[in-house]
């Protein structure tokens, strides 16, 4: 696959290679039941965390975050939540699609 | 194998293709993506010999397309975005015409056309004028004509 923009090649490789290059960061959306401040602070102390962005949670007594890290944090987050008895209400990885990569490169 | 080296195409002050280099290996399928005006069609037109680059070179199986235009074009099967067909021809007449133009030997011409008709599902349209065909069948005729001479390179 070759992506061209304004006469220049901006990316090339197999579909898998382009997806891999575009998703160098692991984003996780997490909703836990528990105290927001403590949870954010504990997550920020996990290794390889780049950023913890608070999002508004729709459920009572819950807090929601987008966690940006350099590697897959699911196991660390599970262990942290279990240790602190914070029930996991939601946890999923934000996947980067080929369309996302195309838009990023060409807009 | 296609080798594109430092290809640039300018239309006046506008640079449509800017120092583009890539290669395509035998058997490789390459998709060319980009927004409108990115330079995709211009690059394809240069590779197929429809337009000349401002600078840079394209070679197909080691032959430069500008030094060897006939030999390199013979290796290419091309279906442009706007599928150019002769509406007055019947499908069978058109494929025979393209096969002759493309230098398919007379001895195998009929069998080669028959193969294309079967693989493109054109059996029932064979004796219809191209002008009467649906858009989908017109595309199939376009694909058949691009493959009739068994090209090494399909674009």
PDB file of C-alpha atoms in Angstrom:
ATOM      1  CA  UNK A   1       0.000   0.000   0.000  1.00  0.00           C
ATOM      2  CA  UNK A   2       1.292   3.431  -0.923  1.00  0.00           C
ATOM      3  CA  UNK A   3      -0.303   6.606   0.484  1.00  0.00           C
ATOM      4  CA  UNK A   4       0.372   9.756  -1.509  1.00  0.00           C
ATOM      5  CA  UNK A   5      -0.498  13.315  -0.486  1.00  0.00           C
ATOM      6  CA  UNK A   6       0.179  16.530  -2.412  1.00  0.00           C
ATOM      7  CA  UNK A   7       2.535  14.675  -4.726  1.00  0.00           C
ATOM      8  CA  UNK A   8       4.609  13.104  -1.941  1.00  0.00           C
ATOM      9  CA  UNK A   9       4.618   9.548  -0.640  1.00  0.00           C
ATOM     10  CA  UNK A  10       3.683   9.869   3.040  1.00  0.00           C
ATOM     11  CA  UNK A  11       3.548   6.164   3.928  1.00  0.00           C
ATOM     12  CA  UNK A  12       4.126   2.783   2.357  1.00  0.00           C
ATOM     13  CA  UNK A  13       4.054  -0.809   3.495  1.00  0.00           C
ATOM     14  CA  UNK A  14       1.620  -3.667   3.924  1.00  0.00           C
ATOM     15  CA  UNK A  15      -1.731  -2.991   5.594  1.00  0.00           C
ATOM     16  CA  UNK A  16      -0.383  -4.649   8.757  1.00  0.00           C
ATOM     17  CA  UNK A  17       2.765  -2.517   8.725  1.00  0.00           C
ATOM     18  CA  UNK A  18       0.771   0.697   8.334  1.00  0.00           C
ATOM     19  CA  UNK A  19      -1.582  -0.293  11.159  1.00  0.00           C
ATOM     20  CA  UNK A  20       1.345  -1.186  13.384  1.00  0.00           C
ATOM     21  CA  UNK A  21       3.127   2.094  12.668  1.00  0.00           C
ATOM     22  CA  UNK A  22      -0.049   4.071  13.323  1.00  0.00           C
ATOM     23  CA  UNK A  23      -0.793   2.399  16.645  1.00  0.00           C
ATOM     24  CA  UNK A  24       2.576   2.718  18.339  1.00  0.00           C
ATOM     25  CA  UNK A  25       0.701   3.972  21.381  1.00  0.00           C
ATOM     26  CA  UNK A  26      -1.795   1.852  23.276  1.00  0.00           C
ATOM     27  CA  UNK A  27      -4.956   3.679  24.222  1.00  0.00           C
ATOM     28  CA  UNK A  28      -7.292   2.151  26.791  1.00  0.00           C
ATOM     29  CA  UNK A  29     -10.686   3.406  27.865  1.00  0.00           C
ATOM     30  CA  UNK A  30     -11.306   2.483  31.484  1.00  0.00           C
ATOM     31  CA  UNK A  31     -14.242   2.962  33.860  1.00  0.00           C
ATOM     32  CA  UNK A  32     -13.753   1.964  37.492  1.00  0.00           C
ATOM     33  CA  UNK A  33     -16.042   2.248  40.484  1.00  0.00           C
ATOM     34  CA  UNK A  34     -14.094   4.138  43.143  1.00  0.00           C
ATOM     35  CA  UNK A  35     -12.569   7.490  44.132  1.00  0.00           C
ATOM     36  CA  UNK A  36     -11.536   9.384  41.012  1.00  0.00           C
ATOM     37  CA  UNK A  37      -8.519  11.219  42.459  1.00  0.00           C
ATOM     38  CA  UNK A  38      -6.918   8.128  44.001  1.00  0.00           C
ATOM     39  CA  UNK A  39      -7.526   6.046  40.903  1.00  0.00           C
ATOM     40  CA  UNK A  40      -5.968   8.619  38.572  1.00  0.00           C
ATOM     41  CA  UNK A  41      -2.984   9.040  40.847  1.00  0.00           C
ATOM     42  CA  UNK A  42      -2.415   5.261  41.121  1.00  0.00           C
ATOM     43  CA  UNK A  43      -2.696   4.742  37.354  1.00  0.00           C
ATOM     44  CA  UNK A  44      -0.248   7.572  36.701  1.00  0.00           C
ATOM     45  CA  UNK A  45       2.304   5.752  38.848  1.00  0.00           C
ATOM     46  CA  UNK A  46       2.175   2.612  36.707  1.00  0.00           C
ATOM     47  CA  UNK A  47       5.278   2.153  34.550  1.00  0.00           C
ATOM     48  CA  UNK A  48       5.204   3.353  30.901  1.00  0.00           C
ATOM     49  CA  UNK A  49       2.083   5.465  31.340  1.00  0.00           C
ATOM     50  CA  UNK A  50       2.242   8.490  29.090  1.00  0.00           C
ATOM     51  CA  UNK A  51      -0.993  10.246  29.957  1.00  0.00           C
ATOM     52  CA  UNK A  52      -4.212   9.711  31.907  1.00  0.00           C
ATOM     53  CA  UNK A  53      -7.098  11.806  30.608  1.00  0.00           C
ATOM     54  CA  UNK A  54     -10.223  11.980  32.794  1.00  0.00           C
ATOM     55  CA  UNK A  55     -13.521  11.559  30.907  1.00  0.00           C
ATOM     56  CA  UNK A  56     -17.012  12.028  32.281  1.00  0.00           C
ATOM     57  CA  UNK A  57     -18.497   8.776  33.592  1.00  0.00           C
ATOM     58  CA  UNK A  58     -22.179   8.090  33.077  1.00  0.00           C
ATOM     59  CA  UNK A  59     -22.572   5.671  35.999  1.00  0.00           C
ATOM     60  CA  UNK A  60     -22.843   6.723  39.626  1.00  0.00           C
ATOM     61  CA  UNK A  61     -19.700   6.498  41.805  1.00  0.00           C
ATOM     62  CA  UNK A  62     -17.614   5.694  38.733  1.00  0.00           C
ATOM     63  CA  UNK A  63     -14.757   7.466  37.011  1.00  0.00           C
ATOM     64  CA  UNK A  64     -13.677   7.110  33.399  1.00  0.00           C
ATOM     65  CA  UNK A  65     -10.268   7.668  31.802  1.00  0.00           C
ATOM     66  CA  UNK A  66      -8.444   7.395  28.510  1.00  0.00           C
ATOM     67  CA  UNK A  67      -5.043   5.921  29.304  1.00  0.00           C
ATOM     68  CA  UNK A  68      -2.243   6.429  26.814  1.00  0.00           C
ATOM     69  CA  UNK A  69       0.789   4.208  27.281  1.00  0.00           C
ATOM     70  CA  UNK A  70       3.716   2.787  25.370  1.00  0.00           C
ATOM     71  CA  UNK A  71       2.578  -0.806  25.731  1.00  0.00           C
ATOM     72  CA  UNK A  72      -0.508  -2.896  26.475  1.00  0.00           C
ATOM     73  CA  UNK A  73      -1.541  -1.937  30.051  1.00  0.00           C
ATOM     74  CA  UNK A  74      -4.534  -4.238  30.485  1.00  0.00           C
ATOM     75  CA  UNK A  75      -2.899  -6.651  32.930  1.00  0.00           C
ATOM     76  CA  UNK A  76      -1.369  -3.854  35.061  1.00  0.00           C
ATOM     77  CA  UNK A  77      -4.717  -2.102  35.223  1.00  0.00           C
ATOM     78  CA  UNK A  78      -6.519  -5.311  36.172  1.00  0.00           C
ATOM     79  CA  UNK A  79      -4.009  -5.996  38.977  1.00  0.00           C
ATOM     80  CA  UNK A  80      -4.246  -2.422  40.256  1.00  0.00           C
ATOM     81  CA  UNK A  81      -8.050  -2.477  40.258  1.00  0.00           C
ATOM     82  CA  UNK A  82      -8.207  -5.887  41.955  1.00  0.00           C
ATOM     83  CA  UNK A  83      -5.676  -4.891  44.629  1.00  0.00           C
ATOM     84  CA  UNK A  84      -7.704  -1.792  45.496  1.00  0.00           C
ATOM     85  CA  UNK A  85     -11.123  -3.455  45.161  1.00  0.00           C
ATOM     86  CA  UNK A  86     -12.181  -1.056  42.411  1.00  0.00           C
ATOM     87  CA  UNK A  87     -14.673  -2.934  40.225  1.00  0.00           C
ATOM     88  CA  UNK A  88     -13.905  -2.656  36.502  1.00  0.00           C
ATOM     89  CA  UNK A  89     -17.067  -1.436  34.795  1.00  0.00           C
ATOM     90  CA  UNK A  90     -15.496  -0.932  31.353  1.00  0.00           C
ATOM     91  CA  UNK A  91     -12.117  -1.627  29.773  1.00  0.00           C
ATOM     92  CA  UNK A  92     -11.351  -1.648  26.070  1.00  0.00           C
ATOM     93  CA  UNK A  93      -8.535  -0.818  23.691  1.00  0.00           C
ATOM     94  CA  UNK A  94      -9.004   1.981  21.194  1.00  0.00           C
ATOM     95  CA  UNK A  95      -8.085   0.477  17.853  1.00  0.00           C
ATOM     96  CA  UNK A  96      -6.511   2.552  15.120  1.00  0.00           C
ATOM     97  CA  UNK A  97      -8.096   1.820  11.740  1.00  0.00           C
ATOM     98  CA  UNK A  98      -6.483   2.198   8.333  1.00  0.00           C
ATOM     99  CA  UNK A  99      -8.929   5.040   7.728  1.00  0.00           C
ATOM    100  CA  UNK A 100      -7.695   6.837  10.891  1.00  0.00           C
ATOM    101  CA  UNK A 101      -4.119   6.538   9.622  1.00  0.00           C
ATOM    102  CA  UNK A 102      -5.118   7.745   6.159  1.00  0.00           C
ATOM    103  CA  UNK A 103      -6.909  10.793   7.623  1.00  0.00           C
ATOM    104  CA  UNK A 104      -3.990  11.569   9.916  1.00  0.00           C
ATOM    105  CA  UNK A 105      -1.530  11.477   7.030  1.00  0.00           C
ATOM    106  CA  UNK A 106      -3.592  13.373   4.491  1.00  0.00           C
ATOM    107  CA  UNK A 107      -5.366  16.161   6.419  1.00  0.00           C
TER     108      UNK A 107
ATOM    109  CA  UNK B   1       9.205  -5.504 -11.653  1.00  0.00           C
ATOM    110  CA  UNK B   2       8.541  -1.750 -11.706  1.00  0.00           C
ATOM    111  CA  UNK B   3      11.158   0.759 -10.513  1.00  0.00           C
ATOM    112  CA  UNK B   4      10.108   4.371 -10.042  1.00  0.00           C
ATOM    113  CA  UNK B   5      13.007   6.710  -9.312  1.00  0.00           C
ATOM    114  CA  UNK B   6      12.689  10.335  -8.219  1.00  0.00           C
ATOM    115  CA  UNK B   7       9.611  10.929 -10.337  1.00  0.00           C
ATOM    116  CA  UNK B   8       8.474  14.542 -10.577  1.00  0.00           C
ATOM    117  CA  UNK B   9       5.699  16.004 -12.696  1.00  0.00           C
ATOM    118  CA  UNK B  10       5.003  19.715 -12.860  1.00  0.00           C
ATOM    119  CA  UNK B  11       2.097  21.478 -14.559  1.00  0.00           C
ATOM    120  CA  UNK B  12       3.341  25.068 -14.717  1.00  0.00           C
ATOM    121  CA  UNK B  13       3.893  26.160 -11.109  1.00  0.00           C
ATOM    122  CA  UNK B  14       1.975  23.193  -9.708  1.00  0.00           C
ATOM    123  CA  UNK B  15       3.965  20.134  -8.664  1.00  0.00           C
ATOM    124  CA  UNK B  16       1.585  17.179  -9.048  1.00  0.00           C
ATOM    125  CA  UNK B  17       4.176  14.516  -8.220  1.00  0.00           C
ATOM    126  CA  UNK B  18       7.188  15.426  -6.139  1.00  0.00           C
ATOM    127  CA  UNK B  19      10.317  13.247  -6.224  1.00  0.00           C
ATOM    128  CA  UNK B  20       8.452   9.973  -5.768  1.00  0.00           C
ATOM    129  CA  UNK B  21      10.364   6.679  -5.630  1.00  0.00           C
ATOM    130  CA  UNK B  22       9.071   3.157  -5.044  1.00  0.00           C
ATOM    131  CA  UNK B  23       9.272  -0.293  -6.538  1.00  0.00           C
ATOM    132  CA  UNK B  24       6.789  -3.067  -7.175  1.00  0.00           C
ATOM    133  CA  UNK B  25       8.027  -6.635  -7.218  1.00  0.00           C
ATOM    134  CA  UNK B  26       6.736  -9.375  -9.492  1.00  0.00           C
ATOM    135  CA  UNK B  27       3.506 -10.830  -8.108  1.00  0.00           C
ATOM    136  CA  UNK B  28       3.010  -7.931  -5.709  1.00  0.00           C
ATOM    137  CA  UNK B  29      -0.378  -6.186  -5.481  1.00  0.00           C
ATOM    138  CA  UNK B  30      -0.070  -2.495  -4.623  1.00  0.00           C
ATOM    139  CA  UNK B  31      -2.887  -0.095  -3.750  1.00  0.00           C
ATOM    140  CA  UNK B  32      -2.300   3.588  -4.358  1.00  0.00           C
ATOM    141  CA  UNK B  33      -4.248   5.745  -1.889  1.00  0.00           C
ATOM    142  CA  UNK B  34      -4.588   9.483  -1.539  1.00  0.00           C
ATOM    143  CA  UNK B  35      -7.124  12.301  -1.461  1.00  0.00           C
ATOM    144  CA  UNK B  36      -8.269  14.084  -4.624  1.00  0.00           C
ATOM    145  CA  UNK B  37      -5.388  15.844  -6.340  1.00  0.00           C
ATOM    146  CA  UNK B  38      -2.737  13.862  -4.449  1.00  0.00           C
ATOM    147  CA  UNK B  39      -0.989  12.752  -7.638  1.00  0.00           C
ATOM    148  CA  UNK B  40      -2.260   9.164  -7.966  1.00  0.00           C
ATOM    149  CA  UNK B  41      -3.617   9.430 -11.504  1.00  0.00           C
ATOM    150  CA  UNK B  42      -0.649  11.468 -12.714  1.00  0.00           C
ATOM    151  CA  UNK B  43       1.730   8.809 -11.378  1.00  0.00           C
ATOM    152  CA  UNK B  44      -0.304   6.043 -13.048  1.00  0.00           C
ATOM    153  CA  UNK B  45      -0.375   7.956 -16.329  1.00  0.00           C
ATOM    154  CA  UNK B  46       3.401   8.299 -16.245  1.00  0.00           C
ATOM    155  CA  UNK B  47       3.923   4.596 -15.443  1.00  0.00           C
ATOM    156  CA  UNK B  48       1.634   3.575 -18.298  1.00  0.00           C
ATOM    157  CA  UNK B  49       3.312   5.951 -20.730  1.00  0.00           C
ATOM    158  CA  UNK B  50       0.288   8.228 -21.213  1.00  0.00           C
ATOM    159  CA  UNK B  51       2.206  11.273 -20.075  1.00  0.00           C
ATOM    160  CA  UNK B  52       5.906  12.078 -19.683  1.00  0.00           C
ATOM    161  CA  UNK B  53       7.497  13.000 -16.343  1.00  0.00           C
ATOM    162  CA  UNK B  54       9.219  16.354 -15.833  1.00  0.00           C
ATOM    163  CA  UNK B  55      12.123  14.448 -14.299  1.00  0.00           C
ATOM    164  CA  UNK B  56      12.874  11.012 -12.907  1.00  0.00           C
ATOM    165  CA  UNK B  57      12.476   7.624 -14.491  1.00  0.00           C
ATOM    166  CA  UNK B  58      10.265   4.553 -14.632  1.00  0.00           C
ATOM    167  CA  UNK B  59      11.550   1.160 -15.675  1.00  0.00           C
ATOM    168  CA  UNK B  60       9.625  -2.047 -16.219  1.00  0.00           C
ATOM    169  CA  UNK B  61      11.637  -5.251 -16.079  1.00  0.00           C
ATOM    170  CA  UNK B  62      14.795  -3.156 -16.427  1.00  0.00           C
ATOM    171  CA  UNK B  63      13.592  -1.212 -19.477  1.00  0.00           C
ATOM    172  CA  UNK B  64      13.081   2.536 -19.242  1.00  0.00           C
ATOM    173  CA  UNK B  65       9.575   3.429 -20.410  1.00  0.00           C
ATOM    174  CA  UNK B  66      10.792   6.434 -22.373  1.00  0.00           C
ATOM    175  CA  UNK B  67      13.612   4.547 -24.122  1.00  0.00           C
ATOM    176  CA  UNK B  68      11.458   1.461 -24.813  1.00  0.00           C
ATOM    177  CA  UNK B  69       7.852   2.713 -25.055  1.00  0.00           C
ATOM    178  CA  UNK B  70       6.470  -0.114 -27.219  1.00  0.00           C
ATOM    179  CA  UNK B  71       8.131  -2.963 -25.312  1.00  0.00           C
ATOM    180  CA  UNK B  72       7.090  -1.629 -21.903  1.00  0.00           C
ATOM    181  CA  UNK B  73       3.509  -0.818 -22.943  1.00  0.00           C
ATOM    182  CA  UNK B  74       3.153  -4.370 -24.293  1.00  0.00           C
ATOM    183  CA  UNK B  75       3.780  -5.610 -20.757  1.00  0.00           C
ATOM    184  CA  UNK B  76       0.974  -3.516 -19.271  1.00  0.00           C
ATOM    185  CA  UNK B  77      -2.751  -4.185 -19.021  1.00  0.00           C
ATOM    186  CA  UNK B  78      -4.442  -0.915 -18.157  1.00  0.00           C
ATOM    187  CA  UNK B  79      -7.997  -0.080 -17.145  1.00  0.00           C
ATOM    188  CA  UNK B  80      -8.248   3.692 -16.690  1.00  0.00           C
ATOM    189  CA  UNK B  81     -10.734   5.277 -14.251  1.00  0.00           C
ATOM    190  CA  UNK B  82     -12.906   6.392 -17.160  1.00  0.00           C
ATOM    191  CA  UNK B  83     -13.246   3.085 -18.939  1.00  0.00           C
ATOM    192  CA  UNK B  84     -12.880   4.020 -22.614  1.00  0.00           C
ATOM    193  CA  UNK B  85     -14.979   1.715 -24.810  1.00  0.00           C
ATOM    194  CA  UNK B  86     -16.425   1.903 -28.315  1.00  0.00           C
ATOM    195  CA  UNK B  87     -20.204   1.830 -27.794  1.00  0.00           C
ATOM    196  CA  UNK B  88     -20.931   0.822 -31.396  1.00  0.00           C
ATOM    197  CA  UNK B  89     -18.930  -2.413 -31.166  1.00  0.00           C
ATOM    198  CA  UNK B  90     -20.423  -5.646 -29.929  1.00  0.00           C
ATOM    199  CA  UNK B  91     -18.463  -7.114 -26.995  1.00  0.00           C
ATOM    200  CA  UNK B  92     -17.054  -9.905 -29.190  1.00  0.00           C
ATOM    201  CA  UNK B  93     -15.975  -7.442 -31.888  1.00  0.00           C
ATOM    202  CA  UNK B  94     -14.339  -5.146 -29.373  1.00  0.00           C
ATOM    203  CA  UNK B  95     -12.340  -7.892 -27.658  1.00  0.00           C
ATOM    204  CA  UNK B  96     -11.207  -9.219 -31.063  1.00  0.00           C
ATOM    205  CA  UNK B  97     -10.167  -5.688 -32.029  1.00  0.00           C
ATOM    206  CA  UNK B  98      -8.146  -5.154 -28.823  1.00  0.00           C
ATOM    207  CA  UNK B  99      -6.567  -8.618 -29.086  1.00  0.00           C
ATOM    208  CA  UNK B 100      -5.399  -7.798 -32.599  1.00  0.00           C
ATOM    209  CA  UNK B 101      -4.079  -4.376 -31.545  1.00  0.00           C
ATOM    210  CA  UNK B 102      -2.282  -5.986 -28.613  1.00  0.00           C
ATOM    211  CA  UNK B 103      -0.598  -8.469 -30.920  1.00  0.00           C
ATOM    212  CA  UNK B 104      -2.205 -11.648 -29.623  1.00  0.00           C
ATOM    213  CA  UNK B 105      -1.181 -14.275 -32.230  1.00  0.00           C
ATOM    214  CA  UNK B 106      -4.038 -15.177 -34.591  1.00  0.00           C
ATOM    215  CA  UNK B 107      -3.722 -18.888 -33.727  1.00  0.00           C
ATOM    216  CA  UNK B 108      -4.597 -18.360 -30.085  1.00  0.00           C
ATOM    217  CA  UNK B 109      -6.733 -15.230 -30.377  1.00  0.00           C
ATOM    218  CA  UNK B 110     -10.131 -16.961 -30.257  1.00  0.00           C
ATOM    219  CA  UNK B 111      -9.222 -19.149 -27.297  1.00  0.00           C
ATOM    220  CA  UNK B 112      -7.728 -16.213 -25.402  1.00  0.00           C
ATOM    221  CA  UNK B 113     -10.884 -14.122 -25.967  1.00  0.00           C
ATOM    222  CA  UNK B 114     -13.047 -17.067 -24.924  1.00  0.00           C
ATOM    223  CA  UNK B 115     -11.005 -17.391 -21.727  1.00  0.00           C
ATOM    224  CA  UNK B 116     -11.536 -13.691 -20.948  1.00  0.00           C
ATOM    225  CA  UNK B 117     -15.255 -13.902 -21.705  1.00  0.00           C
ATOM    226  CA  UNK B 118     -15.612 -16.812 -19.295  1.00  0.00           C
ATOM    227  CA  UNK B 119     -13.495 -15.375 -16.508  1.00  0.00           C
ATOM    228  CA  UNK B 120     -15.268 -11.991 -16.713  1.00  0.00           C
ATOM    229  CA  UNK B 121     -18.762 -13.541 -17.006  1.00  0.00           C
ATOM    230  CA  UNK B 122     -19.540 -11.958 -20.360  1.00  0.00           C
ATOM    231  CA  UNK B 123     -21.033 -15.002 -22.138  1.00  0.00           C
ATOM    232  CA  UNK B 124     -24.555 -13.585 -22.354  1.00  0.00           C
ATOM    233  CA  UNK B 125     -23.380 -10.145 -23.451  1.00  0.00           C
ATOM    234  CA  UNK B 126     -21.081 -11.297 -26.213  1.00  0.00           C
ATOM    235  CA  UNK B 127     -23.258 -10.135 -29.110  1.00  0.00           C
ATOM    236  CA  UNK B 128     -24.697  -7.021 -27.515  1.00  0.00           C
ATOM    237  CA  UNK B 129     -23.519  -3.535 -28.448  1.00  0.00           C
ATOM    238  CA  UNK B 130     -21.325  -2.121 -25.670  1.00  0.00           C
ATOM    239  CA  UNK B 131     -23.548   0.989 -25.609  1.00  0.00           C
ATOM    240  CA  UNK B 132     -26.447  -1.165 -24.358  1.00  0.00           C
ATOM    241  CA  UNK B 133     -24.515  -2.649 -21.418  1.00  0.00           C
ATOM    242  CA  UNK B 134     -24.979  -1.739 -17.756  1.00  0.00           C
ATOM    243  CA  UNK B 135     -22.148   0.033 -15.950  1.00  0.00           C
ATOM    244  CA  UNK B 136     -21.134  -3.233 -14.267  1.00  0.00           C
ATOM    245  CA  UNK B 137     -20.870  -5.120 -17.557  1.00  0.00           C
ATOM    246  CA  UNK B 138     -18.971  -2.226 -19.133  1.00  0.00           C
ATOM    247  CA  UNK B 139     -16.443  -2.553 -16.299  1.00  0.00           C
ATOM    248  CA  UNK B 140     -16.164  -6.270 -17.021  1.00  0.00           C
ATOM    249  CA  UNK B 141     -15.463  -5.549 -20.685  1.00  0.00           C
ATOM    250  CA  UNK B 142     -12.816  -3.075 -19.556  1.00  0.00           C
ATOM    251  CA  UNK B 143     -11.190  -5.724 -17.367  1.00  0.00           C
ATOM    252  CA  UNK B 144     -11.328  -8.295 -20.198  1.00  0.00           C
ATOM    253  CA  UNK B 145      -9.628  -5.916 -22.649  1.00  0.00           C
ATOM    254  CA  UNK B 146      -6.907  -5.104 -20.097  1.00  0.00           C
ATOM    255  CA  UNK B 147      -6.078  -8.810 -19.647  1.00  0.00           C
ATOM    256  CA  UNK B 148      -6.562 -10.183 -23.153  1.00  0.00           C
ATOM    257  CA  UNK B 149      -2.859 -10.077 -24.060  1.00  0.00           C
ATOM    258  CA  UNK B 150      -1.875 -11.740 -20.767  1.00  0.00           C
ATOM    259  CA  UNK B 151       0.193  -8.781 -19.507  1.00  0.00           C
ATOM    260  CA  UNK B 152       2.880  -9.025 -16.828  1.00  0.00           C
ATOM    261  CA  UNK B 153       1.639  -5.863 -15.213  1.00  0.00           C
ATOM    262  CA  UNK B 154      -1.992  -4.932 -14.566  1.00  0.00           C
ATOM    263  CA  UNK B 155      -2.940  -1.368 -13.678  1.00  0.00           C
TER     264      UNK B 155
END
